[in-house]
Amino acid sequence: MELENQIDKSRLPRHIGVIMDGNGRWAQGQGKPRVFGHHSAVESVRATVEACAELGVSCLSLYAFSTENWSRPEMEVGALMQLLVDTIGSEMETLLKNNIRLRAIGDTSQLPEATRDALAFGIANTATNEGMELILALNYSGKWDLTQAIRQVAGEAAAGRLDPTTINESIIDQQLSTREFPDPELIIRTSGEHRLSNFFLWQAAYAEFYFSPVFWPEFRKPDLYAAILDFQQRERRFGKTSEQLT
Ligand code: IPE
Ligand code: IPE
Ligand code: MG
C-alpha cells in the first residue's frame, strides 16, 4: 500500500513543527553556493504544506529563521529575507487553493521592511481561510518566546492586575506566541541533526521527535508521510504506564 494510504486520518498530529535543516550542506555537496540550497528548499516547503493540508493536519509550523541565524554572513541573511518575499508571493496560489491561513510567530518587528510587508500581505490575504494554519517561525526562538511571555506576565503583576501566587501554566501559555495553537505533537528535523536549536522549548514538552537524514531541499511528500506513520506507531504515555492507556 502507498505510504499515504497507510496513514490513519483520525489520528493525525494536530500540530506538526518542522526544523527545516540542511539547505547549505546539500548545495555545497554539489559544489554550489549555500543560497542555491535555500532557493531549492521552496519546493520542499510547497510539498510539505500541500501534503499536510491534503491530509487534514490543523497546524504546521515551519522554523524558517532563528534568532541565532542573524549571525550568518550578511549576504546569506539578505538572500533568505528576499526569498521570503518572493516565496510568499509565488506560493499565494497554493495557500488560497488549499484554504490555508498564513500566520507568523517570532519578533517580526526586526525583519527588513520588505519582508514585513510581504508577510503582512500574506497574512491579510489568507485571514478568512478556515483550513490549515501555516505558521512561519521568523526571528523566532524558544528562549525569545519565553522571555517575552515572562515580560508580559511580570508587567501584569507589577501593575497589580495579577497576583504572582496565581501564576500557572495556562497563564504562561496565554502569553506565548503560540497561544492560539495546540502544542506540537510531532517535531520533524531534517539533515541528520539531533537538536532543537532553540525551537519550541516550552511547547515541545510532550512532542514526539522524528529525525530524518534527508537534507531539506530533497524532502518531499513521502518523507512527510513516513514521519506521520512513525508518529502513529508510537505509544504516547504522558507519564502513565502502558497498561493505564488501554
Ligand atoms: C536550513 O538550512 C535553513 C535555515 C536555517 C535558514 P541550513 O542553511 O541551516 O543548512 P545547513 O545546516 O548549513 O546545511
Ligand atoms: C535551525 O537550523 C534553525 C532553522 C531551521 C531556522 P540551524 O541550521 O540554524 O541550526 P544549528 O545552527 O545547526 O543548530
Ligand atoms: Mg543548519
mmCIF file of N, CA and C in Angstrom, residues 117-171:
data_model
loop_
_atom_site.group_PDB
_atom_site.id
_atom_site.type_symbol
_atom_site.label_atom_id
_atom_site.label_comp_id
_atom_site.label_asym_id
_atom_site.label_seq_id
_atom_site.Cartn_x
_atom_site.Cartn_y
_atom_site.Cartn_z
ATOM 1 N N ASP A 117 6.439 43.568 5.023
ATOM 2 C CA ASP A 117 5.321 43.908 4.143
ATOM 3 C C ASP A 117 4.759 42.660 3.470
ATOM 4 N N ALA A 118 5.652 41.797 2.968
ATOM 5 C CA ALA A 118 5.201 40.581 2.282
ATOM 6 C C ALA A 118 4.431 39.691 3.253
ATOM 7 N N LEU A 119 4.944 39.612 4.462
ATOM 8 C CA LEU A 119 4.315 38.791 5.496
ATOM 9 C C LEU A 119 2.925 39.341 5.834
ATOM 10 N N ALA A 120 2.860 40.648 6.019
ATOM 11 C CA ALA A 120 1.577 41.284 6.351
ATOM 12 C C ALA A 120 0.570 41.050 5.223
ATOM 13 N N PHE A 121 1.049 41.137 3.985
ATOM 14 C CA PHE A 121 0.174 40.886 2.835
ATOM 15 C C PHE A 121 -0.325 39.435 2.859
ATOM 16 N N GLY A 122 0.602 38.490 3.067
ATOM 17 C CA GLY A 122 0.245 37.065 3.081
ATOM 18 C C GLY A 122 -0.752 36.739 4.181
ATOM 19 N N ILE A 123 -0.554 37.347 5.336
ATOM 20 C CA ILE A 123 -1.440 37.095 6.479
ATOM 21 C C ILE A 123 -2.832 37.685 6.208
ATOM 22 N N ALA A 124 -2.847 38.906 5.713
ATOM 23 C CA ALA A 124 -4.134 39.569 5.451
ATOM 24 C C ALA A 124 -4.904 38.869 4.333
ATOM 25 N N ASN A 125 -4.171 38.459 3.313
ATOM 26 C CA ASN A 125 -4.798 37.852 2.143
ATOM 27 C C ASN A 125 -5.379 36.459 2.401
ATOM 28 N N THR A 126 -4.954 35.832 3.495
ATOM 29 C CA THR A 126 -5.428 34.479 3.802
ATOM 30 C C THR A 126 -6.226 34.452 5.113
ATOM 31 N N ALA A 127 -6.490 35.642 5.657
ATOM 32 C CA ALA A 127 -7.072 35.740 7.005
ATOM 33 C C ALA A 127 -8.430 35.056 7.143
ATOM 34 N N THR A 128 -9.168 34.981 6.038
ATOM 35 C CA THR A 128 -10.502 34.376 6.152
ATOM 36 C C THR A 128 -10.494 32.883 5.814
ATOM 37 N N ASN A 129 -9.334 32.349 5.454
ATOM 38 C CA ASN A 129 -9.250 30.907 5.157
ATOM 39 C C ASN A 129 -9.458 30.113 6.439
ATOM 40 N N GLU A 130 -10.152 29.009 6.320
ATOM 41 C CA GLU A 130 -10.501 28.250 7.525
ATOM 42 C C GLU A 130 -9.886 26.865 7.568
ATOM 43 N N GLY A 131 -8.965 26.579 6.636
ATOM 44 C CA GLY A 131 -8.310 25.269 6.641
ATOM 45 C C GLY A 131 -7.103 25.278 7.563
ATOM 46 N N MET A 132 -6.020 24.697 7.089
ATOM 47 C CA MET A 132 -4.815 24.570 7.926
ATOM 48 C C MET A 132 -4.201 25.936 8.259
ATOM 49 N N GLU A 133 -3.651 26.017 9.473
ATOM 50 C CA GLU A 133 -2.879 27.208 9.856
ATOM 51 C C GLU A 133 -1.423 26.909 9.523
ATOM 52 N N LEU A 134 -0.829 27.758 8.696
ATOM 53 C CA LEU A 134 0.592 27.619 8.355
ATOM 54 C C LEU A 134 1.348 28.701 9.106
ATOM 55 N N ILE A 135 2.140 28.270 10.090
ATOM 56 C CA ILE A 135 2.793 29.215 10.989
ATOM 57 C C ILE A 135 4.276 29.324 10.653
ATOM 58 N N LEU A 136 4.700 30.498 10.210
ATOM 59 C CA LEU A 136 6.117 30.689 9.907
ATOM 60 C C LEU A 136 6.809 31.215 11.160
ATOM 61 N N ALA A 137 7.830 30.507 11.608
ATOM 62 C CA ALA A 137 8.618 30.975 12.747
ATOM 63 C C ALA A 137 9.784 31.785 12.188
ATOM 64 N N LEU A 138 9.692 33.093 12.386
ATOM 65 C CA LEU A 138 10.657 34.022 11.790
ATOM 66 C C LEU A 138 11.269 34.908 12.862
ATOM 67 N N ASN A 139 12.576 34.948 12.898
ATOM 68 C CA ASN A 139 13.261 35.601 14.007
ATOM 69 C C ASN A 139 12.654 35.057 15.298
ATOM 70 N N TYR A 140 12.479 33.743 15.302
ATOM 71 C CA TYR A 140 11.867 33.055 16.432
ATOM 72 C C TYR A 140 12.940 32.291 17.208
ATOM 73 N N SER A 141 12.740 32.182 18.502
ATOM 74 C CA SER A 141 13.466 31.178 19.279
ATOM 75 C C SER A 141 12.632 30.886 20.511
ATOM 76 N N GLY A 142 12.801 29.691 21.043
ATOM 77 C CA GLY A 142 12.052 29.295 22.225
ATOM 78 C C GLY A 142 12.364 30.202 23.401
ATOM 79 N N LYS A 143 13.632 30.580 23.540
ATOM 80 C CA LYS A 143 14.014 31.452 24.662
ATOM 81 C C LYS A 143 13.437 32.855 24.482
ATOM 82 N N TRP A 144 13.400 33.322 23.228
ATOM 83 C CA TRP A 144 12.770 34.624 22.978
ATOM 84 C C TRP A 144 11.299 34.565 23.399
ATOM 85 N N ASP A 145 10.627 33.479 22.999
ATOM 86 C CA ASP A 145 9.193 33.357 23.266
ATOM 87 C C ASP A 145 8.932 33.357 24.778
ATOM 88 N N LEU A 146 9.706 32.569 25.504
ATOM 89 C CA LEU A 146 9.528 32.515 26.962
ATOM 90 C C LEU A 146 9.855 33.863 27.599
ATOM 91 N N THR A 147 10.889 34.513 27.088
ATOM 92 C CA THR A 147 11.288 35.805 27.647
ATOM 93 C C THR A 147 10.182 36.843 27.474
ATOM 94 N N GLN A 148 9.616 36.902 26.252
ATOM 95 C CA GLN A 148 8.569 37.912 26.044
ATOM 96 C C GLN A 148 7.320 37.562 26.859
ATOM 97 N N ALA A 149 7.064 36.270 27.031
ATOM 98 C CA ALA A 149 5.903 35.869 27.837
ATOM 99 C C ALA A 149 6.114 36.277 29.304
ATOM 100 N N ILE A 150 7.304 36.022 29.805
ATOM 101 C CA ILE A 150 7.617 36.365 31.206
ATOM 102 C C ILE A 150 7.523 37.884 31.409
ATOM 103 N N ARG A 151 8.018 38.612 30.395
ATOM 104 C CA ARG A 151 7.967 40.074 30.493
ATOM 105 C C ARG A 151 6.507 40.549 30.642
ATOM 106 N N GLN A 152 5.616 39.941 29.874
ATOM 107 C CA GLN A 152 4.207 40.357 29.936
ATOM 108 C C GLN A 152 3.561 39.957 31.257
ATOM 109 N N VAL A 153 3.858 38.746 31.697
ATOM 110 C CA VAL A 153 3.284 38.287 32.963
ATOM 111 C C VAL A 153 3.791 39.172 34.102
ATOM 112 N N ALA A 154 5.093 39.475 34.081
ATOM 113 C CA ALA A 154 5.675 40.321 35.129
ATOM 114 C C ALA A 154 5.063 41.714 35.092
ATOM 115 N N GLY A 155 4.801 42.211 33.882
ATOM 116 C CA GLY A 155 4.182 43.536 33.734
ATOM 117 C C GLY A 155 2.794 43.569 34.368
ATOM 118 N N GLU A 156 2.035 42.521 34.130
ATOM 119 C CA GLU A 156 0.693 42.427 34.704
ATOM 120 C C GLU A 156 0.763 42.400 36.234
ATOM 121 N N ALA A 157 1.743 41.644 36.734
ATOM 122 C CA ALA A 157 1.898 41.534 38.194
ATOM 123 C C ALA A 157 2.310 42.881 38.783
ATOM 124 N N ALA A 158 3.269 43.540 38.121
ATOM 125 C CA ALA A 158 3.758 44.820 38.630
ATOM 126 C C ALA A 158 2.648 45.868 38.633
ATOM 127 N N ALA A 159 1.743 45.764 37.658
ATOM 128 C CA ALA A 159 0.648 46.732 37.575
ATOM 129 C C ALA A 159 -0.482 46.402 38.559
ATOM 130 N N GLY A 160 -0.324 45.303 39.276
ATOM 131 C CA GLY A 160 -1.319 44.942 40.279
ATOM 132 C C GLY A 160 -2.527 44.209 39.711
ATOM 133 N N ARG A 161 -2.438 43.826 38.432
ATOM 134 C CA ARG A 161 -3.587 43.135 37.818
ATOM 135 C C ARG A 161 -3.509 41.620 37.971
ATOM 136 N N LEU A 162 -2.375 41.137 38.457
ATOM 137 C CA LEU A 162 -2.180 39.692 38.572
ATOM 138 C C LEU A 162 -1.439 39.389 39.866
ATOM 139 N N ASP A 163 -2.000 38.470 40.640
ATOM 140 C CA ASP A 163 -1.352 38.046 41.883
ATOM 141 C C ASP A 163 -0.324 36.969 41.531
ATOM 142 N N PRO A 164 0.975 37.227 41.766
ATOM 143 C CA PRO A 164 2.014 36.270 41.350
ATOM 144 C C PRO A 164 1.789 34.851 41.877
ATOM 145 N N THR A 165 1.119 34.705 43.013
ATOM 146 C CA THR A 165 0.906 33.349 43.541
ATOM 147 C C THR A 165 -0.091 32.564 42.689
ATOM 148 N N THR A 166 -0.798 33.260 41.817
ATOM 149 C CA THR A 166 -1.786 32.553 40.976
ATOM 150 C C THR A 166 -1.222 32.172 39.599
ATOM 151 N N ILE A 167 0.042 32.527 39.346
ATOM 152 C CA ILE A 167 0.621 32.206 38.026
ATOM 153 C C ILE A 167 0.693 30.694 37.861
ATOM 154 N N ASN A 168 0.092 30.213 36.784
ATOM 155 C CA ASN A 168 0.115 28.779 36.498
ATOM 156 C C ASN A 168 0.490 28.555 35.022
ATOM 157 N N GLU A 169 0.511 27.306 34.590
ATOM 158 C CA GLU A 169 0.930 27.003 33.218
ATOM 159 C C GLU A 169 0.031 27.660 32.189
ATOM 160 N N SER A 170 -1.255 27.715 32.485
ATOM 161 C CA SER A 170 -2.147 28.266 31.468
ATOM 162 C C SER A 170 -1.947 29.772 31.304
ATOM 163 N N ILE A 171 -1.570 30.469 32.379
ATOM 164 C CA ILE A 171 -1.294 31.909 32.261
ATOM 165 C C ILE A 171 -0.060 32.121 31.375
#
